[in-house]
Coordinates of C-alpha atoms and ligand atoms in Angstrom, one line a residue:
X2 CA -48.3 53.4 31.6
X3 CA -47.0 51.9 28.5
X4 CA -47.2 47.9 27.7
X5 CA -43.5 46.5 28.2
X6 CA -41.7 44.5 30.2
X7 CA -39.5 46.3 32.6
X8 CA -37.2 43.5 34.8
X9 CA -38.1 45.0 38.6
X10 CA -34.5 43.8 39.8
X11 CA -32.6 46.3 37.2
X12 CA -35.2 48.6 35.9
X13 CA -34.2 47.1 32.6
X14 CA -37.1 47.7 29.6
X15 CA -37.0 44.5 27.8
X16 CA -39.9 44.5 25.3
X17 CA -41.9 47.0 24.8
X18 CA -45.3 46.4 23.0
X19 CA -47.7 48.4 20.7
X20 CA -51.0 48.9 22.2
X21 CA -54.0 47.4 19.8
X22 CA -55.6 50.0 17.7
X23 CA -59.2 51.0 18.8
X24 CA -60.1 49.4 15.7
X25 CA -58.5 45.9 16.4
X26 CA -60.0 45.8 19.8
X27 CA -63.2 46.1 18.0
X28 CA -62.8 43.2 16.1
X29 CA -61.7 41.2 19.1
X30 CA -65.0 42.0 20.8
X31 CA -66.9 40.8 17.6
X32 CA -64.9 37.4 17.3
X33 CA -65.6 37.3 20.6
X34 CA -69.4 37.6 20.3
X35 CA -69.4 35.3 17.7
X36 CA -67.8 32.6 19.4
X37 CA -69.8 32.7 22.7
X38 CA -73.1 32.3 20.3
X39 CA -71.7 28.9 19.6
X40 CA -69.7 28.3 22.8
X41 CA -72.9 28.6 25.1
X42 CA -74.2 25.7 23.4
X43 CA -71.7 23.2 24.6
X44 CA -72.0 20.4 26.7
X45 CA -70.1 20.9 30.5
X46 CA -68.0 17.3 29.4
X47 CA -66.8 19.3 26.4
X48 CA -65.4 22.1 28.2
X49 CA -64.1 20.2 31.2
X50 CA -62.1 18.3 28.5
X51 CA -60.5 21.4 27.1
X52 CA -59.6 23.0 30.4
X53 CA -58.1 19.6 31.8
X54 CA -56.0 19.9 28.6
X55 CA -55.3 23.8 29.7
X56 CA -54.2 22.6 33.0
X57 CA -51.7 20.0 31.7
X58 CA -49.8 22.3 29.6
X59 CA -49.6 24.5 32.0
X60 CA -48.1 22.3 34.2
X61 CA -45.6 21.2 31.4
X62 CA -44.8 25.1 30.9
X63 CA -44.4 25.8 34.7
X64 CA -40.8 26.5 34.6
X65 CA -40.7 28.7 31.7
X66 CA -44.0 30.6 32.5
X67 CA -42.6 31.2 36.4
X68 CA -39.4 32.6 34.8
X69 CA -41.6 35.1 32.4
X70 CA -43.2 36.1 35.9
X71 CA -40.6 36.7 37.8
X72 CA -38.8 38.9 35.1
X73 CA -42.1 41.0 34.6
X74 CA -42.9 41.3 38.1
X75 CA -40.0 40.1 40.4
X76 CA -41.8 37.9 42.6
X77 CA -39.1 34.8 43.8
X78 CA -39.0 32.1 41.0
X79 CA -40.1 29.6 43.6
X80 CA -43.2 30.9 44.2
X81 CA -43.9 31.7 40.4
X82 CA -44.2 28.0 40.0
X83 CA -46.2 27.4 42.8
X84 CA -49.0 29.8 41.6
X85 CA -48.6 28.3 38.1
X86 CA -49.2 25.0 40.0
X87 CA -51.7 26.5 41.8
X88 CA -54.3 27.5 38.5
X89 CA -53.7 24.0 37.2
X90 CA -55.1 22.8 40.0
X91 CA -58.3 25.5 40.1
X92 CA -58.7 24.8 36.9
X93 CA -59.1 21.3 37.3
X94 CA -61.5 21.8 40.0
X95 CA -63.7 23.8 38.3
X96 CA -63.2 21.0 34.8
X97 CA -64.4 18.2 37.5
X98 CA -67.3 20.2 39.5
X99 CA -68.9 22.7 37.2
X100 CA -71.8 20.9 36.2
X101 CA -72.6 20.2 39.6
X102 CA -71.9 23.6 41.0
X103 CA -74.6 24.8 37.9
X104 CA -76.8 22.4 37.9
X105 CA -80.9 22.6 37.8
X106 CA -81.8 23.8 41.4
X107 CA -85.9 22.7 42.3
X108 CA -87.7 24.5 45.1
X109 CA -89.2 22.1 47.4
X110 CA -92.9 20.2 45.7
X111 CA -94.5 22.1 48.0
X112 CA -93.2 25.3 47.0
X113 CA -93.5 24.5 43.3
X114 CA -97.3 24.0 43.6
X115 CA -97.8 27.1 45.3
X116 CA -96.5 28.8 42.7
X117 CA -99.0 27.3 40.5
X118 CA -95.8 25.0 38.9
X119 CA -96.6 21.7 36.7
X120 CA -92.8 22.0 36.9
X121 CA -90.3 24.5 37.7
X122 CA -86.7 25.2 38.4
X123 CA -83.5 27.4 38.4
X124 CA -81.2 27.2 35.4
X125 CA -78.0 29.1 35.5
X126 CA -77.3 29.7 31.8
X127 CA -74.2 31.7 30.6
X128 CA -74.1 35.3 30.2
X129 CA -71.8 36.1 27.3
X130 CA -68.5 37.8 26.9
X131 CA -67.0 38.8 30.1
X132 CA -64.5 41.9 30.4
X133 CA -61.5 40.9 33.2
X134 CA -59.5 43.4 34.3
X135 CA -56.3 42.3 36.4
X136 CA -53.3 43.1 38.5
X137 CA -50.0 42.3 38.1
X138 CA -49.2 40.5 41.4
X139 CA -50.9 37.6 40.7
X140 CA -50.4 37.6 37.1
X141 CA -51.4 33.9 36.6
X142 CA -53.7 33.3 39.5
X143 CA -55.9 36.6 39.3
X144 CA -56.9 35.6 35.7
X145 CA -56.9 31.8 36.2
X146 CA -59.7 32.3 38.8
X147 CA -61.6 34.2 36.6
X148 CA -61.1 32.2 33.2
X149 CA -61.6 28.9 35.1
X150 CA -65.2 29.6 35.8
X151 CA -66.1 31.7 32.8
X152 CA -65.0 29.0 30.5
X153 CA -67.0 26.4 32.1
X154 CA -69.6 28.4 32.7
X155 CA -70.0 29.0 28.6
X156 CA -68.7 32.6 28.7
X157 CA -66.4 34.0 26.5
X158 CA -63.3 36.5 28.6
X159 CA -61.8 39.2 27.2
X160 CA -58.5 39.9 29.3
X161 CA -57.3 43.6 29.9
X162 CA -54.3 42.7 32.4
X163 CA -51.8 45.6 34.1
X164 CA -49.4 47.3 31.7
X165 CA -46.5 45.6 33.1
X166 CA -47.2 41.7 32.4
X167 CA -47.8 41.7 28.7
X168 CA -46.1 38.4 28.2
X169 CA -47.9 36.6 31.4
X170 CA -51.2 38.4 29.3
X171 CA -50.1 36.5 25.5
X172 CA -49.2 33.4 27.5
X173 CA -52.5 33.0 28.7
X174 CA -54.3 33.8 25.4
X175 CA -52.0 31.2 24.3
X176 CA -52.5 28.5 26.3
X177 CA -56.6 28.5 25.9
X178 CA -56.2 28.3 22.5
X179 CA -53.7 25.5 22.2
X180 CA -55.4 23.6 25.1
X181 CA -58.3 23.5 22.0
X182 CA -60.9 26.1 23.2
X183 CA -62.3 27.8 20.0
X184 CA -60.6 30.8 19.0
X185 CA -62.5 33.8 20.8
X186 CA -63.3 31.9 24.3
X187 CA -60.5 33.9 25.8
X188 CA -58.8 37.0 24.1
X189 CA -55.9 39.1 25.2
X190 CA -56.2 42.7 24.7
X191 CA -53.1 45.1 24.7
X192 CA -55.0 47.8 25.7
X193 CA -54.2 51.0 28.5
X194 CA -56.5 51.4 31.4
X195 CA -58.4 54.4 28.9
X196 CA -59.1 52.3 26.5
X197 CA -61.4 50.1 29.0
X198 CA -64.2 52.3 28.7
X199 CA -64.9 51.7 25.1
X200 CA -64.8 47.9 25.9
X201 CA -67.0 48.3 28.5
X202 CA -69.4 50.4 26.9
X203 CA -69.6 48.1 23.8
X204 CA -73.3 46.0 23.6
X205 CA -71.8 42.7 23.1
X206 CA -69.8 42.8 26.5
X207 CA -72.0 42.4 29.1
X208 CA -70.2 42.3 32.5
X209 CA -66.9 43.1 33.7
X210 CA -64.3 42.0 36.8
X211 CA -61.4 43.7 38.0
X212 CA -59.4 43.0 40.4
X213 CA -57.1 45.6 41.3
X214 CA -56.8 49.3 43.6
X215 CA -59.7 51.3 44.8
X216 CA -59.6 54.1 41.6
X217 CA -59.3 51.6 39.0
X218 CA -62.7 49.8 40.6
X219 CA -64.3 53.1 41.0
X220 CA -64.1 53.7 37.3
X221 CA -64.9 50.4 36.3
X222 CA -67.7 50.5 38.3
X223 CA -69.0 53.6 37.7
X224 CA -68.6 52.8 33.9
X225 CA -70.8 49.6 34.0
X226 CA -73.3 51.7 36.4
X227 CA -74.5 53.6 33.7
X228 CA -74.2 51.4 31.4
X229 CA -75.8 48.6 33.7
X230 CA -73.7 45.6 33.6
X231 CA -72.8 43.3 36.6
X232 CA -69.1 43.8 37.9
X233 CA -67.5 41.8 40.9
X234 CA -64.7 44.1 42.6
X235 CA -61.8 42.6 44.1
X236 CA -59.9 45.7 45.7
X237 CA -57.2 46.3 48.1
X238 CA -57.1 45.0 51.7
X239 CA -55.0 45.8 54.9
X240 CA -56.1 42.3 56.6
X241 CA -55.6 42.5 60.6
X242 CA -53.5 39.8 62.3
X243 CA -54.8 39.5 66.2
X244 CA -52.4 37.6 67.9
X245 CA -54.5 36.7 71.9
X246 CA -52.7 35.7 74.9
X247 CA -53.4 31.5 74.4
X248 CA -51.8 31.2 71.4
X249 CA -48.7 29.2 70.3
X250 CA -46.7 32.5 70.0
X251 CA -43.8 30.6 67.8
X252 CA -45.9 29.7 65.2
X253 CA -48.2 32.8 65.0
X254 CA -44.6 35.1 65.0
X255 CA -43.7 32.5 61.9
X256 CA -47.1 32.3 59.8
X257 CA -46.8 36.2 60.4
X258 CA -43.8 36.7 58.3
X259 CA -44.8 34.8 55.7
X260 CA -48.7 36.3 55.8
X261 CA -46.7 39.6 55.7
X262 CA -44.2 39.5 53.3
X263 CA -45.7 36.6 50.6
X264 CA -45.0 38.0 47.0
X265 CA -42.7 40.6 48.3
X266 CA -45.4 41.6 50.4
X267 CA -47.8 43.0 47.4
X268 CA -50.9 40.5 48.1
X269 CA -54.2 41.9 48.8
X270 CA -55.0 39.3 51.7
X271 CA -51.2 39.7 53.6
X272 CA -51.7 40.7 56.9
X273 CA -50.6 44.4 57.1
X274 CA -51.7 45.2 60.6
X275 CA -50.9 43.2 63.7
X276 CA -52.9 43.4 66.9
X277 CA -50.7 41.9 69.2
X278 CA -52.3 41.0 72.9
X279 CA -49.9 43.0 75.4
X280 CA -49.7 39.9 77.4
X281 CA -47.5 38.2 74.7
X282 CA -47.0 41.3 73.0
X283 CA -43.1 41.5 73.8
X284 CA -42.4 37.3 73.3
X285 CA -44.1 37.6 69.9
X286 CA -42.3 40.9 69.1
X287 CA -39.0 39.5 69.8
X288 CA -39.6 36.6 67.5
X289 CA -41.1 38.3 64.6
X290 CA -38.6 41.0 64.1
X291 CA -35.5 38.5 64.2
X292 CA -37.6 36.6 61.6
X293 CA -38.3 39.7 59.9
X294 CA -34.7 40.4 59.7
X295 CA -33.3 37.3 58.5
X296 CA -35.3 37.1 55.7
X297 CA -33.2 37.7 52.1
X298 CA -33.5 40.0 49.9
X299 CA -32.1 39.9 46.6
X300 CA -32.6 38.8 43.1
X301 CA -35.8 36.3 42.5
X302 CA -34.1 34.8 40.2
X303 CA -32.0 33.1 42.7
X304 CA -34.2 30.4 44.7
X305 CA -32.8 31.3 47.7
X306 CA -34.4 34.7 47.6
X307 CA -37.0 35.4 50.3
X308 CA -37.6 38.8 49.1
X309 CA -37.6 40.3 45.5
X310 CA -38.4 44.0 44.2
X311 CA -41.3 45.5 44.6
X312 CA -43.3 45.4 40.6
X313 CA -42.8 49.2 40.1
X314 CA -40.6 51.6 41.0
X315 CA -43.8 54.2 41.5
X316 CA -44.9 51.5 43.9
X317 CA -41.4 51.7 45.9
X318 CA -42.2 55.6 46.3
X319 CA -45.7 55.4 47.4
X320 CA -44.4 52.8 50.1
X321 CA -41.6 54.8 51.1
X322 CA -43.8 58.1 51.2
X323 CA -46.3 55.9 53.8
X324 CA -43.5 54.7 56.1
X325 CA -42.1 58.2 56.3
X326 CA -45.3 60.0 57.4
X327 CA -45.7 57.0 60.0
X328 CA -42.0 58.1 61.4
X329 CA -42.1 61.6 60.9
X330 CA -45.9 61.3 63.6
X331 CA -43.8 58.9 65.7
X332 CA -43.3 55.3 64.3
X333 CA -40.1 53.2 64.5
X334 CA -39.1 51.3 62.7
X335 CA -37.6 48.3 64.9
X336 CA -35.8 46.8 61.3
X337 CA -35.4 48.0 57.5
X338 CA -37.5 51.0 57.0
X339 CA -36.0 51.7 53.4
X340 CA -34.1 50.7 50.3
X341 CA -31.8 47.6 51.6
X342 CA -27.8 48.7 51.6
X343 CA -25.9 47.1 48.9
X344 CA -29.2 47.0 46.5
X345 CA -28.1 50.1 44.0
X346 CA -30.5 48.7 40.9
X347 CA -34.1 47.8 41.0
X348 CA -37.2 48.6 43.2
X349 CA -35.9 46.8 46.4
X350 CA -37.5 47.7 50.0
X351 CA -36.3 46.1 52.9
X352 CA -38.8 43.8 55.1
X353 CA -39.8 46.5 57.8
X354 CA -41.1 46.1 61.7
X355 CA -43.2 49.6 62.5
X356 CA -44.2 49.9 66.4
X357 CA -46.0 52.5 67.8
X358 CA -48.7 53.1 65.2
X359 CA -51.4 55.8 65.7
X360 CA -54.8 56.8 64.1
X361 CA -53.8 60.2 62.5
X362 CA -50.8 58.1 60.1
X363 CA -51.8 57.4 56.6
X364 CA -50.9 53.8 57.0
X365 CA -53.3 52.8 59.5
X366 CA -55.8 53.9 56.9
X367 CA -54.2 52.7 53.6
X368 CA -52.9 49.7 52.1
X369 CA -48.6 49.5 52.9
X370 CA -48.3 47.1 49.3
X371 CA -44.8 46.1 50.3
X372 CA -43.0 44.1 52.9
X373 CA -43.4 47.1 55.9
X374 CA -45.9 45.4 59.0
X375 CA -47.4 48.1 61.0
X376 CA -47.8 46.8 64.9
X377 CA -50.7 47.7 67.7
X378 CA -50.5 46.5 71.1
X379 CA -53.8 45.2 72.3
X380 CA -55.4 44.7 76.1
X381 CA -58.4 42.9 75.1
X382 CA -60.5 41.2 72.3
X383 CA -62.7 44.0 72.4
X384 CA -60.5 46.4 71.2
X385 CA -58.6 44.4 68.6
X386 CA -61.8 43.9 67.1
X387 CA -62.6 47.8 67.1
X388 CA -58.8 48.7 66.0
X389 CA -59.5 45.9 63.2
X390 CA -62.2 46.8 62.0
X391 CA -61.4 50.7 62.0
X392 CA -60.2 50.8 58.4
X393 CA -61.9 51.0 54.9
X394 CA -61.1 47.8 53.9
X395 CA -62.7 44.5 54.7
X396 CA -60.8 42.0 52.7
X397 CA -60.0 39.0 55.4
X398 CA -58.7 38.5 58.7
X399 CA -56.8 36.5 60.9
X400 CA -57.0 36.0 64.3
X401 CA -54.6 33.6 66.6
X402 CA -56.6 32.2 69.7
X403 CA -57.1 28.7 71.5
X404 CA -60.4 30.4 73.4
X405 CA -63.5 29.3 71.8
X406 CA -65.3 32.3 73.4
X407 CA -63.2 34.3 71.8
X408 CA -63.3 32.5 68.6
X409 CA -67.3 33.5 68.8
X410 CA -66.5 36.9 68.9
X411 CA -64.1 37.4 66.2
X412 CA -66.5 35.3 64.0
X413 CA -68.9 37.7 64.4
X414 CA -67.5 40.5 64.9
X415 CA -64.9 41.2 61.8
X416 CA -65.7 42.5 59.2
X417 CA -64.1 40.8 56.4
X418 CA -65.0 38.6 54.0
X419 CA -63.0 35.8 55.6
X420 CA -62.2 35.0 59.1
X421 CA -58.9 32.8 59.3
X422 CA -57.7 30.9 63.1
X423 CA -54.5 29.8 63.3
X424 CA -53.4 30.0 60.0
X425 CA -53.0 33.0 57.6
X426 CA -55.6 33.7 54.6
X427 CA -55.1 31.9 51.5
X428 CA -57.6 31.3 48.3
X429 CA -58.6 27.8 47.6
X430 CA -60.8 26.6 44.7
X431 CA -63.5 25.4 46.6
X432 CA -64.0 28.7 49.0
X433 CA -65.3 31.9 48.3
X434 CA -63.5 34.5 47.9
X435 CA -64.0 38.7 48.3
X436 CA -64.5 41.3 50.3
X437 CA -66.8 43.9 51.8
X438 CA -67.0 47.7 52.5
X439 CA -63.9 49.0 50.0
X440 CA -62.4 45.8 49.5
X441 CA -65.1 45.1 46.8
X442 CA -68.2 43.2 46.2
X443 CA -69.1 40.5 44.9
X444 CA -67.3 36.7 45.2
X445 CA -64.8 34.4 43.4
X446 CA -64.3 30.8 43.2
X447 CA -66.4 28.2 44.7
X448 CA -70.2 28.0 43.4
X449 CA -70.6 31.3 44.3
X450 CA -67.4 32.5 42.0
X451 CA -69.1 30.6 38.7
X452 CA -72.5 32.0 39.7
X453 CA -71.3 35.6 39.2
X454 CA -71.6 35.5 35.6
X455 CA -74.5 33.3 34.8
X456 CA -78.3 34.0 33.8
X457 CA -80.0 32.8 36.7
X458 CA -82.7 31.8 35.2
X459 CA -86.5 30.6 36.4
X460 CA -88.2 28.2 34.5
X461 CA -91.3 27.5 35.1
X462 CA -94.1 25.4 33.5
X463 CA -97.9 25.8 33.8
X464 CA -100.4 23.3 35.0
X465 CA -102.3 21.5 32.2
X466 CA -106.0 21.5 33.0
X467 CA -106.7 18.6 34.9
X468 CA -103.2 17.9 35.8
Ligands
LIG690 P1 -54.3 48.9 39.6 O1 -53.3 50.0 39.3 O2 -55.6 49.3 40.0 O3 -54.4 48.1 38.2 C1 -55.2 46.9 38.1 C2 -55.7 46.9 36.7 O4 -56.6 47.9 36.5 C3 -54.7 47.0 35.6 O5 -55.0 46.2 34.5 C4 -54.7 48.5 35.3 O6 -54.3 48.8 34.0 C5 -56.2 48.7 35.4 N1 -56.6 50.1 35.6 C6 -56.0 51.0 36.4 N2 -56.8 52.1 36.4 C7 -57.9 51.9 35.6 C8 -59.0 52.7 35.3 N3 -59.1 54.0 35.7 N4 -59.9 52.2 34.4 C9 -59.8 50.9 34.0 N5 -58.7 50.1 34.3 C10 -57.8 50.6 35.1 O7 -53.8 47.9 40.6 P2 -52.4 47.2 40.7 O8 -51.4 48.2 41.2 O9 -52.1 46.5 39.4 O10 -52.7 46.1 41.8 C11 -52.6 46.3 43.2 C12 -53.9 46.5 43.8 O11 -54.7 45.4 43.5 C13 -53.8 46.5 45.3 O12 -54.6 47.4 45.9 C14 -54.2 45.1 45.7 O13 -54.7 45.0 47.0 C15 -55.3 44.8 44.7 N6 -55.6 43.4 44.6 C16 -56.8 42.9 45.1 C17 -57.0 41.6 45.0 C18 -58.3 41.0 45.5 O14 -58.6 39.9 45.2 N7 -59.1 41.7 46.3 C19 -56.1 40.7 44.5 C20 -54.9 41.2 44.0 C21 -54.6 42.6 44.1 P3 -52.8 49.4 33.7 O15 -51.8 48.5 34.3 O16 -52.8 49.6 32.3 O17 -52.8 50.7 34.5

């Protein structure tokens, strides 16, 4: 894919960028290196200091930074801003509770003596330069959650971000270093995805995230297998949505739309698949596809846009190519179903309603990255559990119920990484956040995000004699 900005709402190229040489990404490694050999050494109040700087010009640049978003990747300008709000905020959290989150952990005294300890404890140190790899539908967020922790954590990141947001990718570079970090804390390399290997592969890198589809975490991972470096995988999802019979139908059929269709429907965690009880299966049906309906599609640009392109117009066919197999076995598609009339430019794809789902169409198995909710009618908790958890993904789920039996079961019974009641999934700074089976391993944010990339180291001191 070449490195350019293409404007999803015309198909417009506007820049186009030169990829670095493998030479010059050598060199970016090295100042890297060098820099996390000083870096390391800082206190947690220094680094707190630079990234509450980070967080306040990026607040001051959240208009212009939302723009350079939407143009690269269409999402509506309105919520551009809100993610750029949103990092500042991580960030900050992660400024004010680093040191805590890494701080000196000591077994109990009893323990410690057993062990033969004068004194001992757990120290998580930092690692060294980190390798991010990152998706373009998040362009901020994805890479805020990683640089957030790495910095404080005394990490340097290298940043490899998708081929189509090269100016959300120099932004960020950009913003580091005038928030003060030193140079080399956090690079930005113009690289293709076949250029990762070398990068990965180099001594002085010595983990890797990515965040992105199911091949490009294979390869990563494979690559770092043999090479054996830690990587945290945050792959694709197709989250269920059970709605059960006690639930306030209204407001599930609305938190649905937007779980569905947030970021023109290309989010990892948006419900794809909704379990609907039959018992309220027609009152929450009729609600959700005149919701569905309504919602605007047009230029994000305009803040009264619900709905913008989709990022790529390979994307647009892939999505198009699942809803027709889902037809062709049998689906209908109770509104949209294709390209939106009056929508001649760009990579538009109307919000869609499928009903009548079965187990032999490619989308119950895969990940619909577009506006298009696939529909299953339920008759007990039992089986939306089963029908949720038959898929290979196990990102997060979301389950609408007032029954606290019921809320036993899906607690135990999902399998996701996150279990969300009456409400849909969202990240926060403070919870942990991944998935399991082919959604990935591993976990961002919280303690357990900044833990992911740190030496967790034992120290332990020996008994004098006579102590
Ligand atoms: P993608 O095609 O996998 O790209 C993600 C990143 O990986 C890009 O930087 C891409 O570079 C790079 N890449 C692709 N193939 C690679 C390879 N073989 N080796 C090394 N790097 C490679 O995914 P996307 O289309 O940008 O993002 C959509 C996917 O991300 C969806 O599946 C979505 O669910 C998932 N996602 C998951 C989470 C989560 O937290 N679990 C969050 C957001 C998105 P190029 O752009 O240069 O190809």
């Amino acid at each position: 894919m070449p490195i350019a900005t293409v404007n999803p709402a015309t198909g417009e190229t506007l820049r186009t960028f030169d990829a670095l040489s493998a030479e010059e990404t050598e060199q970016r490694i090295a100042v890297a290196h060098a820099t996390f050999l000083q870096y390391r050494t800082t206190e947690f109040s220094e680094r707190a200091r630079l990234l509450h700087r980070a967080a306040d010009l990026l607040d001051k640049d959240q208009d212009d930074i939302a723009r350079t978003m939407t143009t690269e990747m269409g999402k509506p300008v309105a919520a551009a801003r809100a993610e750029a709000a949103k990092c500042a905020k991580a960030m900050r959290w992660y400024a004010d509770n680093a040191a805590a989150l890494l701080a000196d952990e000591h077994p109990s005294a009893a323990d410690a003596a057993d062990s033969g300890a004068s004194r001992v404890y757990t120290r998580y140190r930092p690692l060294g330069v980190v390798l991010a790899v990152m998706p373009w539908n998040f362009p901020l967020w994805q890479v805020v959650r990683f640089a957030a922790p790495t910095l404080m954590a005394g990490n340097a990141g290298l940043l490899k971000h998708a081929s189509n947001v090269p100016q959300t990718a120099l932004y960020l570079e950009d913003l580091f270093r005038r928030a003060g970090f030193p140079h080399g804390c956090f690079q930005t390399l113009l690289i293709g995805s076949r250029a990762v290997e070398a990068v990965l592969r180099d001594p002085r890198v010595v983990a890797a995230t990515l965040t992105g589809s199911e091949p490009a975490g294979r390869s990563v991972a494979a690559v770092a297998g043999d090479e054996v470096k830690k990587t945290v995988l945050e792959l694709g999802g197709s989250d269920p949505y059970i709605v059960m019979p006690s639930a306030d139908i209204e407001r599930a059929a609305a938190t649905a739309v937007t779980a569905r269709v947030q970021n023109n429907g290309q989010s990892c965690i948006a419900a794809k698949r909704f379990l609907v009880h039959t018992d309220v299966y027609d009152t929450f049906m009729e609600h959700f596809t005149t919701r569905m309906g309504a919602l605007k599609v047009g230029d994000p640009l305009d803040e009264s846009t619900d709905i913008g392109p989709l990022a790529t117009e390979q994307g647009r066919t892939d999505l198009e190519e699942l809803v027709a197999d889902a037809v062709r076995l049998g689906a209908t598609a109770l509104c949209g179903g294709g390209r939106p009339t009056g929508q001649d430019r760009g990579w538009f794809f109307a919000p869609t309603v499928l009903m009548g789902i079965t187990t032999d169409m490619r989308i119950h198995h895969e990940e619909a990255f577009g506006p298009v909710a696939s529909i299953y009618r339920v008759t007990s908790a039992a089986e939306a559990v089963e029908l949720a958890n038959d898929t290979p993904f196990g990102l997060s789920s979301n389950v609408w119920t007032r029954d606290e039996e019921e809320v036993d079961l899906f607690a135990r019974d999902l399998e996701a990484g996150g279990v969300f009641f009456n409400g849909m999934t969202a990240s926060h700074p403070a919870l942990p956040f991944g998935g399991i089976k082919r959604s990935g391993y591993g976990r961002e944010l919280s303690g357990h995000g900044i833990r992911e990339f740190c030496n967790i180291t034992t120290v332990w001191h020996g008994a004098e004699p006579g102590e």
